[in-house]
Amino acid sequence: MERKNQNPIIQWIVKTKILGILFFVVIGAFVIYALGQALTNNPSLFLQQVVNGLQLGFVYALIALGYTMIYGIVRLINFAHGDVFMVGAFTSFFTISRFNLHLWFQNLFPSFPAMPAQIIGAITVVLASMAICALLAFTIEKIAYKPLREAPRISALITAIGISFFLEYFGALNFVFTPNYITYKRPFEVKSWFIGPSGFGTIESGVTSPSNSIIFSNIFVIIVLASLSLLLVLQYIVKRTKIGKAMRAVAYDKPTARLMGINSDAVISITFALGAALAGAAGVLYAIAYPQVYFTMGIIPGMKAFVAAVVGGIGSIPGAFIGALIMGQAETLSAAYISTPMRDAIAFSLLVIVLLIRPKGIMGEIASEKV
Amino acid sequence: MMLEVEKINVYYGAIHALSDLSFGVNEGEIVALIGANGAGKSTSLKTISGLLHPRDGSIRFLEEEISQTSAEEVVRKGIIHVPEGRKIFAPLTVLENLEMGAFLQTDKGQIECDMRNVFERFPRLKERQNQPGGTLSGGEQQMLAIARGLMSHPKLMLLDEPSMGLAPVLVEQIFEIIREINKQGTSILLVEQNAKMALSIADRAYVLETGNIVLQGNAREVMENPSVIQAYLGG
Ligand SMILES: Nc1ncnc2c1ncn2[C@@H]1O[C@H](COP(=O)(O)OP(=O)(O)OP(=O)(O)O)[C@@H](O)[C@H]1O
Ligand SMILES: [Mg+2]
């Protein structure tokens, strides 16, 4: 045993963790000051970064939801989740480029107005990727994770890493996704608008938009709407439906849930499928926004979404969403104002900072339940 | 017999928790299972409800072998296990906890009717129906655990220490409720530390010691047995 320091001031400092709090207050104040400066110096540049960050954050949110749901129910960090996202992106690449799935409605009803027909086509593409990813995760869970349900947690974790490598390098085979970077064909034309002091308008190709305005595209609108509506659907499922309530019961106490007649294995499978479907949708949206697909494209977004889920409080659905929006902002703002190569380092150090202040993450109370 | 446990052996890894254990419950009975800490009472209930499976021996419920049946299926057959320590789903509301109890019920109208009956029996739960289960007091949680069990229309209810940690008035109340549930046609297997209370409402009783039945008979006989008085009734 070490001798306890009796000095009341030192004791007080230790007890209240005042130094740490002070440190973060100073950093926080500085960040807020710097952002305020950035906003006043060049509002349009700043707001443009916020828009870009939102676009990224809403995609991360969809991936992070899967991490958090799966962790919540089986206490597993599913490292293969980012690769499921990749499979979602590739699925849409094939459905669009090979099968013209995005055009099925237009082809079937040529006289139908073009815009809604395009929307229906794009939604079909997203749904197809979601279904394939759900099926994939369902299979992975049955084959790889279920046999390890009663094994020590580290076994399942290592298996998840193995599955992740398998999906990547199986994907890299020439008759699967190939090891190449592939240009992605969007299921619709990109349209951009500007908004600013000089008003609102469409950006025509070859014409520069007025200075001091913020540019956003239909991709941004689609990502935000899709992500929000999927979040609402998920929230509805988890809060209101019988299966959602069963998910929460199993997450909280599996043996007791089984005593109620809940088939916990089925509930866990459904949770994996649901999380993977969201990752699949994220894969499509990500490929639409940054139109290139390749077999390792899931690693970095997967990592970022994982950090987002932890920052938000792993196990918490609103937490994952908030964490993802923060990650998106951290990434674009640090790219714009600090340095582009540093942006990932800064985004990840956010993890360290948040966990130092709140080890359970921003919304992490729920995660404190016993396992 | 409604439930017949015959010579079951249950292990936790190398630990032999129940050895050649046999007992049973007749239709309409309250049967008490008493014994010291670690005797294997909870293990017996978990084995009946399918959370554990015996290595050998048989468990028959309404003439059907259920010793290897999964927990979910056992509920479907009409056995509900109200576990030790209440095991309320703390983040779920009282109402949601009850809905989970009715998980296998498919008739919505029937569920609503059951819900009304439960609220009539436990008015406190009605007041708190939208509150997370974890915020209820110990006594209220025990009421909720029993109520949740009733939602599955059990033919046989396994109760593991329903009086644990409750004030004497509440204990009386809980035992009164158990008796009522039994009168309405549900058979009951009751595990208790509070042997006196348990024996006072039971028809028959078994005394369990380190995984074995050492004494059995109708409740009055067991209550008057000198070794039981010595060991469990503080005589
Ligand atoms: N999960 C487990 N792993 C290993 N041994 C266990 C486990 N659960 C119970 N045991 C052991 O099995 C024996 C019986 O336990 P059980 O919980 O059935 O006792 P009990 O009669 O319910 O006791 P109490 O009155 O304290 O609840 C004990 O020796 C206990 O240590
Ligand atoms: Mg016990």
GROMACS .gro file of C-alpha atoms in nm, chain A residues 55 186 188-193 216-225 285-291:
model
   25
   55GLN     CA    1  -2.337   1.411  -4.563
  186ARG     CA    2  -2.490   0.638  -6.009
  188PHE     CA    3  -2.944   0.902  -6.122
  189GLU     CA    4  -2.795   1.225  -6.253
  190VAL     CA    5  -2.632   1.460  -6.005
  191LYS     CA    6  -2.793   1.799  -5.968
  192SER     CA    7  -2.642   2.074  -5.758
  193TRP     CA    8  -2.780   2.393  -5.614
  216PHE     CA    9  -2.523   2.113  -5.213
  217SER     CA   10  -2.643   1.835  -5.437
  218ASN     CA   11  -2.935   1.600  -5.465
  219ILE     CA   12  -2.695   1.337  -5.324
  220PHE     CA   13  -2.679   1.531  -4.999
  221VAL     CA   14  -3.058   1.557  -4.984
  222ILE     CA   15  -3.100   1.188  -5.059
  223ILE     CA   16  -2.845   1.080  -4.797
  224VAL     CA   17  -3.001   1.293  -4.525
  225LEU     CA   18  -3.355   1.183  -4.607
  285LEU     CA   19  -2.529   0.588  -5.037
  286TYR     CA   20  -2.152   0.608  -4.985
  287ALA     CA   21  -2.081   0.476  -5.333
  288ILE     CA   22  -2.327   0.727  -5.480
  289ALA     CA   23  -2.156   1.011  -5.295
  290TYR     CA   24  -1.797   0.901  -5.359
  291PRO     CA   25  -1.839   0.699  -5.679
   0.00000   0.00000   0.00000
